[in-house]
Amino acid sequence: MRRRAEDERSLAEGLGYGLAEEGFVADVAYDGVDGLWRAVHEQQDVIVLDIMLPGLSGYKILKRLRAAGVWTPVLMFTAKDGEDDEADALDLGADDYLSKPFSYVVLVAHLRALLRRGAPARPAELAADDLTLDPASRRCRRAGQELTLTAREFALLEFPLRHRDEVVSKSDILTHMWDEYFDGDLNIVVVYVGYLRRKIDVPFERRLIATVRGAGCRLRSVGR
């Protein structure tokens, strides 16, 4: 592992020393701006990134890394019981996460697992009709017009795009957007589908999102 950006200097230094004892070559960046520059311009094997950083947040760093085509595996530190933090980190392109406080032994095990996997391949651009979604740059366009999506909306749209013309159920969408342990109201999917419709369907001539009553929704390859 070659790089970490961590907001607490003493913790960062302690992690650096500890990882060196485990045989890692560990460099430390103490603010987000320096961490981003090093992650982009220096060869890294794994990046450990905290959400809260001076200068530039971990979310912004991660988004800019993926937009720049840097696919180095990223492990992100999140808040204790921070389910939204975890979901947002994964939506933005993190490969793994640990909630603070964490066990040092578990951290090392996660890093070794990421090193075994290596950097993932760049995701291919997804498309249906005149709608395109690029998981790498986190950009969405329809009819050449750039659309602004939240992290949740992006995750929701990506799933049916990967299953064009197939009916996807509410439970499948929830598992993709959150996880299989989500125990809230399934109708939250309906709410987010409504948000998406207002952005990718309503302003345009052809509608792509179809509701399949009692089953879920379908994203058409060709709009109607």
Short mmCIF file of C-alpha atoms in Angstrom, two decimals:
data_model
loop_
_atom_site.label_atom_id
_atom_site.label_comp_id
_atom_site.label_asym_id
_atom_site.label_seq_id
_atom_site.Cartn_x
_atom_site.Cartn_y
_atom_site.Cartn_z
CA MET A 1 0.00 0.00 0.00
CA ARG A 2 1.42 3.35 -1.04
CA ARG A 3 -0.89 6.14 0.06
CA ARG A 4 -3.27 7.26 2.73
CA ALA A 5 -5.04 10.56 3.29
CA GLU A 6 -6.18 10.79 6.92
CA ASP A 7 -7.48 13.75 8.86
CA GLU A 8 -5.96 12.99 12.27
CA ARG A 9 -2.20 13.47 12.03
CA SER A 10 -1.34 11.29 15.02
CA LEU A 11 -3.54 8.45 13.81
CA ALA A 12 -2.11 8.74 10.32
CA GLU A 13 1.44 8.57 11.61
CA GLY A 14 0.58 5.63 13.85
CA LEU A 15 -0.97 3.77 10.93
CA GLY A 16 2.07 4.53 8.81
CA TYR A 17 4.45 3.08 11.38
CA GLY A 18 2.24 0.06 11.96
CA LEU A 19 1.85 -0.73 8.28
CA ALA A 20 5.59 -0.39 7.77
CA GLU A 21 6.03 -3.06 10.42
CA GLU A 22 3.70 -5.27 8.36
CA GLY A 23 5.89 -4.84 5.30
CA PHE A 24 3.91 -2.12 3.51
CA VAL A 25 5.53 0.95 1.97
CA ALA A 26 3.23 3.54 3.55
CA ASP A 27 3.26 7.26 2.70
CA VAL A 28 1.00 9.74 4.48
CA ALA A 29 -0.82 12.85 3.25
CA TYR A 30 -2.24 15.16 5.94
CA ASP A 31 -4.77 17.07 3.85
CA GLY A 32 -7.08 16.35 0.95
CA VAL A 33 -5.33 18.54 -1.62
CA ASP A 34 -1.97 16.84 -1.09
CA GLY A 35 -3.60 13.42 -0.96
CA LEU A 36 -5.38 13.97 -4.28
CA TRP A 37 -2.21 15.19 -6.01
CA ARG A 38 -0.18 12.22 -4.81
CA ALA A 39 -2.91 9.72 -5.69
CA VAL A 40 -3.15 11.07 -9.24
CA HIS A 41 0.53 11.72 -9.98
CA GLU A 42 2.30 8.96 -8.05
CA GLN A 43 1.97 5.20 -8.54
CA GLN A 44 -0.14 3.69 -5.77
CA ASP A 45 -1.25 0.14 -4.97
CA VAL A 46 -4.01 0.96 -2.46
CA ILE A 47 -5.43 4.25 -1.17
CA VAL A 48 -6.89 4.55 2.34
CA LEU A 49 -9.10 7.62 2.49
CA ASP A 50 -10.98 9.38 5.28
CA ILE A 51 -14.22 11.21 4.54
CA MET A 52 -13.37 14.21 6.75
CA LEU A 53 -10.20 15.89 5.52
CA PRO A 54 -8.94 19.48 5.61
CA GLY A 55 -8.79 21.19 2.24
CA LEU A 56 -10.79 18.62 0.27
CA SER A 57 -13.23 15.99 1.51
CA GLY A 58 -12.73 12.30 0.93
CA TYR A 59 -15.88 12.23 -1.20
CA LYS A 60 -14.51 14.93 -3.52
CA ILE A 61 -11.14 13.19 -3.75
CA LEU A 62 -12.76 9.88 -4.66
CA LYS A 63 -15.03 11.49 -7.26
CA ARG A 64 -12.11 13.31 -8.89
CA LEU A 65 -9.94 10.19 -8.90
CA ARG A 66 -12.55 8.15 -10.73
CA ALA A 67 -13.32 11.01 -13.11
CA ALA A 68 -9.60 11.19 -13.92
CA GLY A 69 -9.55 7.47 -14.72
CA VAL A 70 -7.55 6.52 -11.60
CA TRP A 71 -8.82 3.06 -10.64
CA THR A 72 -6.46 2.33 -7.76
CA PRO A 73 -8.41 0.37 -5.10
CA VAL A 74 -9.75 2.71 -2.39
CA LEU A 75 -10.62 1.77 1.18
CA MET A 76 -12.61 4.54 2.86
CA PHE A 77 -12.95 5.25 6.58
CA THR A 78 -16.54 6.06 7.54
CA ALA A 79 -18.29 7.15 10.75
CA LYS A 80 -19.50 4.58 13.25
CA ASP A 81 -23.01 3.43 12.28
CA GLY A 82 -22.75 5.66 9.21
CA GLU A 83 -24.81 3.63 6.74
CA ASP A 84 -25.30 6.64 4.48
CA ASP A 85 -21.54 7.27 4.51
CA GLU A 86 -20.90 3.68 3.49
CA ALA A 87 -23.49 3.76 0.71
CA ASP A 88 -22.25 7.09 -0.65
CA ALA A 89 -18.62 5.88 -0.60
CA LEU A 90 -19.51 2.77 -2.60
CA ASP A 91 -21.72 4.77 -4.98
CA LEU A 92 -18.80 7.11 -5.73
CA GLY A 93 -16.44 4.27 -6.53
CA ALA A 94 -14.85 3.07 -3.28
CA ASP A 95 -13.85 -0.61 -3.27
CA ASP A 96 -14.17 -1.18 0.48
CA TYR A 97 -14.81 0.68 3.73
CA LEU A 98 -14.18 0.43 7.47
CA SER A 99 -16.18 2.15 10.19
CA LYS A 100 -14.29 3.98 12.93
CA PRO A 101 -13.13 2.83 15.37
CA PHE A 102 -11.67 -0.19 13.65
CA SER A 103 -9.35 -3.03 14.55
CA TYR A 104 -5.82 -2.67 13.20
CA VAL A 105 -5.76 -6.40 12.44
CA VAL A 106 -8.96 -6.04 10.38
CA LEU A 107 -7.52 -3.02 8.52
CA VAL A 108 -4.46 -5.01 7.47
CA ALA A 109 -6.66 -7.91 6.34
CA HIS A 110 -8.80 -5.56 4.22
CA LEU A 111 -5.71 -4.03 2.63
CA ARG A 112 -4.24 -7.42 1.77
CA ALA A 113 -7.56 -8.44 0.20
CA LEU A 114 -7.61 -5.28 -1.94
CA LEU A 115 -4.02 -5.90 -3.03
CA ARG A 116 -4.91 -9.42 -4.11
CA ARG A 117 -7.79 -8.10 -6.23
CA GLY A 118 -5.78 -5.35 -7.89
CA ALA A 119 -7.22 -2.34 -9.71
CA PRO A 120 -10.62 -2.96 -11.33
CA ALA A 121 -11.20 -2.43 -15.02
CA ARG A 122 -12.76 0.85 -16.05
CA PRO A 123 -16.55 0.41 -16.29
CA ALA A 124 -17.98 0.70 -19.78
CA GLU A 125 -20.40 3.49 -20.64
CA LEU A 126 -24.04 2.41 -20.41
CA ALA A 127 -26.67 3.59 -22.89
CA ALA A 128 -30.34 3.33 -23.82
CA ASP A 129 -31.75 5.33 -26.72
CA ASP A 130 -30.21 8.83 -26.37
CA LEU A 131 -29.43 8.36 -22.65
CA THR A 132 -25.83 7.61 -21.59
CA LEU A 133 -24.36 6.94 -18.17
CA ASP A 134 -20.61 6.78 -17.57
CA PRO A 135 -19.76 5.06 -14.24
CA ALA A 136 -16.14 6.18 -14.56
CA SER A 137 -16.72 9.92 -14.79
CA ARG A 138 -20.07 9.78 -12.95
CA ARG A 139 -21.68 11.71 -15.81
CA CYS A 140 -25.14 11.32 -17.28
CA ARG A 141 -26.39 12.79 -20.57
CA ARG A 142 -29.63 12.70 -22.49
CA ALA A 143 -29.87 13.97 -26.07
CA GLY A 144 -26.43 15.52 -25.58
CA GLN A 145 -27.59 17.44 -22.50
CA GLU A 146 -25.70 16.93 -19.24
CA LEU A 147 -27.94 15.89 -16.32
CA THR A 148 -27.13 16.34 -12.64
CA LEU A 149 -27.93 13.28 -10.52
CA THR A 150 -27.47 12.66 -6.82
CA ALA A 151 -25.44 9.62 -5.73
CA ARG A 152 -28.67 7.69 -5.01
CA GLU A 153 -30.25 8.65 -8.33
CA PHE A 154 -27.09 7.61 -10.16
CA ALA A 155 -27.09 4.22 -8.41
CA LEU A 156 -30.77 3.72 -9.17
CA LEU A 157 -30.36 4.54 -12.86
CA GLU A 158 -27.26 2.39 -13.27
CA PHE A 159 -29.03 -0.81 -12.19
CA PRO A 160 -31.87 -0.90 -14.78
CA LEU A 161 -29.44 0.38 -17.43
CA ARG A 162 -27.41 -2.78 -16.88
CA HIS A 163 -30.65 -4.76 -17.31
CA ARG A 164 -32.24 -2.88 -20.21
CA ASP A 165 -35.72 -4.08 -21.22
CA GLU A 166 -35.88 -6.37 -18.17
CA VAL A 167 -38.27 -5.86 -15.28
CA VAL A 168 -36.30 -5.09 -12.11
CA SER A 169 -38.08 -5.46 -8.79
CA LYS A 170 -38.16 -2.98 -5.92
CA SER A 171 -36.24 -5.39 -3.71
CA ASP A 172 -33.50 -5.83 -6.34
CA ILE A 173 -33.16 -2.07 -6.66
CA LEU A 174 -33.02 -1.62 -2.88
CA THR A 175 -30.26 -4.22 -2.59
CA HIS A 176 -28.30 -2.37 -5.27
CA MET A 177 -28.81 1.06 -3.69
CA TRP A 178 -28.45 0.03 -0.05
CA ASP A 179 -28.03 -3.67 0.86
CA GLU A 180 -30.02 -6.82 1.53
CA TYR A 181 -30.50 -5.83 5.19
CA PHE A 182 -32.49 -2.69 4.41
CA ASP A 183 -35.68 -2.88 6.46
CA GLY A 184 -37.37 0.38 5.51
CA ASP A 185 -40.34 1.04 3.25
CA LEU A 186 -40.04 -0.50 -0.23
CA ASN A 187 -41.93 2.49 -1.59
CA ILE A 188 -38.79 4.59 -1.24
CA VAL A 189 -37.92 3.10 -4.64
CA VAL A 190 -41.09 4.66 -6.07
CA VAL A 191 -40.00 8.02 -4.65
CA TYR A 192 -36.57 7.83 -6.30
CA VAL A 193 -38.01 6.61 -9.59
CA GLY A 194 -40.17 9.73 -9.51
CA TYR A 195 -37.09 11.89 -8.98
CA LEU A 196 -35.40 10.23 -11.94
CA ARG A 197 -38.43 10.62 -14.21
CA ARG A 198 -38.46 14.36 -13.61
CA LYS A 199 -34.83 14.56 -14.70
CA ILE A 200 -34.40 12.04 -17.52
CA ASP A 201 -37.93 11.65 -18.93
CA VAL A 202 -40.22 14.63 -18.33
CA PRO A 203 -38.08 17.23 -20.18
CA PHE A 204 -37.67 14.98 -23.23
CA GLU A 205 -39.89 13.78 -26.05
CA ARG A 206 -39.49 10.03 -25.52
CA ARG A 207 -40.06 8.30 -22.18
CA LEU A 208 -37.64 5.55 -21.13
CA ILE A 209 -38.80 4.50 -17.65
CA ALA A 210 -41.86 2.26 -17.55
CA THR A 211 -43.65 1.12 -14.40
CA VAL A 212 -44.69 -2.53 -14.35
CA ARG A 213 -47.53 -2.62 -11.87
CA GLY A 214 -46.97 -5.08 -9.05
CA ALA A 215 -43.50 -6.03 -10.31
CA GLY A 216 -41.17 -3.06 -10.49
CA CYS A 217 -39.91 -0.97 -13.38
CA ARG A 218 -38.23 -1.38 -16.75
CA LEU A 219 -35.86 0.90 -18.64
CA ARG A 220 -36.52 0.68 -22.36
CA SER A 221 -33.75 0.51 -24.95
CA VAL A 222 -35.89 2.73 -27.19
CA GLY A 223 -38.12 5.45 -25.80
CA ARG A 224 -41.85 5.79 -26.51
#
